[in-house]
């Protein structure tokens, strides 16, 4: 039996109690599944390095290189991200640059197409762009317009810090004719921002939460 998914890929106490009462599953099996899920997320956190004052002073950079270097950790990361999706999108949209890593693997896993949100000057015309502020300067994203207006996408990036990049990405996708159904990140730096609501009213969801 599949265990229901939650916003942050964890199972809370209330859900566990409901499962015990309403589903024919042994308590020992349920506790094993909960422990396995928590253990997986704790293990993934061990593959994330923190680099203080890089690329600028005051920035605590999260390095996912150890995740990518370990096939099992990366596979679990992609499975966890895919499990956060609550509908059937037409495409996965990845944000330049590390968002491409997760988005491309997720698109392949789900057997759907991938959309690129590239940094300024990287896409040939015709294209649509947007300029935005992020935690250490200005940046720009650009995208190809939707071939079919209303194409449903899931936005993917590696990390959520101030939320500037994801907010700009959502606005750009809508401007280009896409419908953003979900916005997912691998890591959410929860102490840097308050709850973020994007321009279309959706919340950013995450697989891993770090201080």
Short mmCIF file of C-alpha atoms in Angstrom, two decimals:
data_model
loop_
_atom_site.label_atom_id
_atom_site.label_comp_id
_atom_site.label_asym_id
_atom_site.label_seq_id
_atom_site.Cartn_x
_atom_site.Cartn_y
_atom_site.Cartn_z
CA UNK A 1 0.00 0.00 0.00
CA UNK A 2 1.32 3.47 -0.90
CA UNK A 3 1.67 5.93 1.94
CA UNK A 4 -0.03 9.29 1.17
CA UNK A 5 2.27 12.20 0.31
CA UNK A 6 2.44 15.49 2.17
CA UNK A 7 3.74 18.94 1.32
CA UNK A 8 7.24 18.29 2.66
CA UNK A 9 7.38 14.54 2.01
CA UNK A 10 6.96 13.72 5.71
CA UNK A 11 4.13 11.91 7.52
CA UNK A 12 2.81 13.69 10.60
CA UNK A 13 1.21 12.17 13.67
CA UNK A 14 -2.40 12.92 12.67
CA UNK A 15 -1.98 11.21 9.30
CA UNK A 16 -0.40 8.21 10.99
CA UNK A 17 -3.34 7.85 13.38
CA UNK A 18 -5.85 8.10 10.53
CA UNK A 19 -3.98 5.43 8.61
CA UNK A 20 -4.06 3.08 11.60
CA UNK A 21 -7.84 3.43 12.01
CA UNK A 22 -8.97 3.52 8.39
CA UNK A 23 -6.57 1.27 6.51
CA UNK A 24 -5.87 -2.46 7.04
CA UNK A 25 -2.15 -2.09 7.69
CA UNK A 26 -0.13 -3.38 10.60
CA UNK A 27 1.24 -0.76 12.99
CA UNK A 28 4.72 -2.22 12.67
CA UNK A 29 4.58 -1.83 8.87
CA UNK A 30 3.34 1.74 9.15
CA UNK A 31 6.08 2.71 11.60
CA UNK A 32 8.66 1.11 9.33
CA UNK A 33 7.46 3.21 6.37
CA UNK A 34 7.51 6.39 8.45
CA UNK A 35 10.99 5.63 9.76
CA UNK A 36 12.22 4.83 6.25
CA UNK A 37 10.93 8.15 4.89
CA UNK A 38 12.45 10.18 7.73
CA UNK A 39 15.74 8.28 7.48
CA UNK A 40 15.91 8.97 3.74
CA UNK A 41 15.50 12.71 4.23
CA UNK A 42 18.02 12.77 7.10
CA UNK A 43 20.52 10.90 4.93
CA UNK A 44 20.06 13.34 2.06
CA UNK A 45 20.83 16.26 4.37
CA UNK A 46 24.17 14.61 5.14
CA UNK A 47 25.07 14.95 1.45
CA UNK A 48 24.64 18.73 1.43
CA UNK A 49 27.67 20.88 2.27
CA UNK A 50 27.48 24.46 3.58
CA UNK A 51 30.08 27.05 2.52
CA UNK A 52 30.07 30.25 4.54
CA UNK A 53 30.54 33.68 2.90
CA UNK A 54 30.39 32.39 -0.69
CA UNK A 55 29.91 33.66 -3.36
CA UNK A 56 29.69 36.83 -1.28
CA UNK A 57 30.14 37.66 2.39
CA UNK A 58 27.03 36.83 4.38
CA UNK A 59 25.86 34.13 1.95
CA UNK A 60 25.72 30.54 3.22
CA UNK A 61 26.01 28.53 0.00
CA UNK A 62 24.49 25.04 -0.10
CA UNK A 63 26.61 22.70 -2.22
CA UNK A 64 24.72 19.72 -3.64
CA UNK A 65 27.81 18.21 -5.33
CA UNK A 66 27.89 15.26 -2.87
CA UNK A 67 24.26 14.44 -3.79
CA UNK A 68 25.13 14.36 -7.48
CA UNK A 69 28.24 12.27 -6.87
CA UNK A 70 26.25 9.53 -5.15
CA UNK A 71 23.85 7.66 -7.50
CA UNK A 72 21.65 6.37 -4.69
CA UNK A 73 21.33 9.77 -3.03
CA UNK A 74 20.53 11.43 -6.35
CA UNK A 75 17.97 8.76 -7.24
CA UNK A 76 16.24 9.22 -3.88
CA UNK A 77 16.28 12.99 -4.42
CA UNK A 78 14.55 12.69 -7.79
CA UNK A 79 12.01 10.19 -6.44
CA UNK A 80 11.24 12.52 -3.55
CA UNK A 81 10.78 15.51 -5.84
CA UNK A 82 8.51 13.54 -8.19
CA UNK A 83 6.42 12.42 -5.22
CA UNK A 84 5.64 16.06 -4.41
CA UNK A 85 3.80 16.49 -7.72
CA UNK A 86 0.05 16.23 -7.14
CA UNK A 87 -1.25 16.25 -10.72
CA UNK A 88 -0.17 15.30 -14.25
CA UNK A 89 1.69 18.26 -15.78
CA UNK A 90 2.43 18.64 -19.47
CA UNK A 91 6.03 19.72 -18.82
CA UNK A 92 8.66 20.20 -16.11
CA UNK A 93 10.22 23.68 -16.13
CA UNK A 94 13.77 23.98 -14.77
CA UNK A 95 15.41 27.22 -13.61
CA UNK A 96 18.98 27.89 -14.76
CA UNK A 97 21.30 26.45 -13.69
CA UNK A 98 21.09 23.84 -10.93
CA UNK A 99 17.36 23.58 -11.39
CA UNK A 100 18.13 21.94 -14.74
CA UNK A 101 19.73 18.98 -12.95
CA UNK A 102 16.57 18.10 -11.05
CA UNK A 103 14.11 19.14 -13.74
CA UNK A 104 15.72 17.07 -16.51
CA UNK A 105 15.88 13.95 -14.34
CA UNK A 106 12.29 14.43 -13.20
CA UNK A 107 11.05 14.95 -16.76
CA UNK A 108 12.77 11.75 -17.85
CA UNK A 109 11.37 9.87 -14.86
CA UNK A 110 7.82 11.10 -15.62
CA UNK A 111 8.21 10.72 -19.39
CA UNK A 112 7.24 14.31 -20.16
CA UNK A 113 9.00 17.27 -21.77
CA UNK A 114 11.26 19.82 -20.13
CA UNK A 115 11.13 23.59 -20.44
CA UNK A 116 14.24 25.75 -19.93
CA UNK A 117 14.23 29.03 -18.00
CA UNK A 118 17.65 30.37 -18.94
CA UNK A 119 19.77 33.25 -17.69
CA UNK A 120 19.78 36.41 -19.81
CA UNK A 121 21.47 36.16 -23.21
CA UNK A 122 21.44 32.36 -23.38
CA UNK A 123 18.38 31.71 -25.57
CA UNK A 124 18.09 32.63 -29.26
CA UNK A 125 15.06 34.69 -30.32
CA UNK A 126 12.12 34.70 -30.26
CA UNK A 127 12.01 34.70 -26.46
CA UNK A 128 10.40 36.41 -23.49
CA UNK A 129 12.41 37.74 -20.54
CA UNK A 130 12.15 39.26 -17.09
CA UNK A 131 14.61 41.08 -14.83
CA UNK A 132 14.53 40.59 -11.06
CA UNK A 133 16.44 41.13 -7.82
CA UNK A 134 18.05 38.31 -5.87
CA UNK A 135 19.98 38.15 -2.62
CA UNK A 136 23.28 39.32 -4.13
CA UNK A 137 22.41 41.48 -7.14
CA UNK A 138 20.25 41.69 -10.27
CA UNK A 139 19.56 38.85 -12.67
CA UNK A 140 17.48 38.04 -15.72
CA UNK A 141 15.57 34.99 -16.92
CA UNK A 142 14.27 34.20 -20.40
CA UNK A 143 12.03 31.55 -21.89
CA UNK A 144 10.43 30.38 -25.12
CA UNK A 145 6.74 31.18 -25.44
CA UNK A 146 4.21 28.38 -25.01
CA UNK A 147 3.28 26.64 -28.27
CA UNK A 148 -0.12 25.93 -26.73
CA UNK A 149 -1.41 28.62 -24.39
CA UNK A 150 -2.27 27.20 -20.97
CA UNK A 151 0.29 24.38 -21.09
CA UNK A 152 0.48 23.14 -17.50
CA UNK A 153 3.94 23.07 -15.94
CA UNK A 154 5.67 22.40 -12.63
CA UNK A 155 8.46 24.85 -11.81
CA UNK A 156 11.64 23.30 -10.42
CA UNK A 157 14.68 24.87 -8.77
CA UNK A 158 17.36 23.55 -6.46
CA UNK A 159 16.98 25.98 -3.56
CA UNK A 160 14.64 28.61 -2.12
CA UNK A 161 16.37 31.48 -0.30
CA UNK A 162 14.67 34.88 -0.52
CA UNK A 163 12.25 33.61 -3.16
CA UNK A 164 13.21 36.20 -5.78
CA UNK A 165 14.19 33.71 -8.47
CA UNK A 166 11.13 31.49 -8.06
CA UNK A 167 8.80 34.50 -7.99
CA UNK A 168 10.34 35.87 -11.18
CA UNK A 169 10.24 32.44 -12.82
CA UNK A 170 6.53 32.08 -12.10
CA UNK A 171 5.75 35.55 -13.49
CA UNK A 172 7.80 34.82 -16.60
CA UNK A 173 6.10 31.50 -17.27
CA UNK A 174 2.65 33.07 -16.95
CA UNK A 175 3.74 35.94 -19.22
CA UNK A 176 4.91 33.37 -21.79
CA UNK A 177 1.53 31.60 -21.82
CA UNK A 178 2.09 28.71 -19.41
CA UNK A 179 -0.05 27.70 -16.43
CA UNK A 180 2.08 27.13 -13.35
CA UNK A 181 0.41 24.37 -11.33
CA UNK A 182 3.17 23.84 -8.74
CA UNK A 183 6.54 25.27 -7.73
CA UNK A 184 8.99 22.84 -6.13
CA UNK A 185 12.51 23.17 -4.75
CA UNK A 186 14.95 20.59 -3.48
CA UNK A 187 16.08 22.69 -0.50
CA UNK A 188 14.16 25.38 1.37
CA UNK A 189 16.20 27.69 3.62
CA UNK A 190 13.30 28.21 5.98
CA UNK A 191 14.90 30.82 8.26
CA UNK A 192 15.65 33.26 5.44
CA UNK A 193 12.07 34.00 4.39
CA UNK A 194 8.49 33.92 5.54
CA UNK A 195 5.98 31.74 3.69
CA UNK A 196 6.16 32.67 0.02
CA UNK A 197 3.07 32.95 -2.15
CA UNK A 198 3.72 33.33 -5.88
CA UNK A 199 1.85 35.72 -8.15
CA UNK A 200 -0.72 33.07 -9.11
CA UNK A 201 -1.49 32.22 -5.47
CA UNK A 202 0.45 28.95 -5.10
CA UNK A 203 2.97 28.16 -2.36
CA UNK A 204 6.50 26.92 -2.96
CA UNK A 205 6.92 23.32 -1.77
CA UNK A 206 10.18 21.60 -0.82
CA UNK A 207 11.69 18.18 -0.26
CA UNK A 208 14.28 19.24 2.34
CA UNK A 209 14.14 22.10 4.83
CA UNK A 210 17.36 23.57 6.26
CA UNK A 211 18.10 26.40 8.70
#
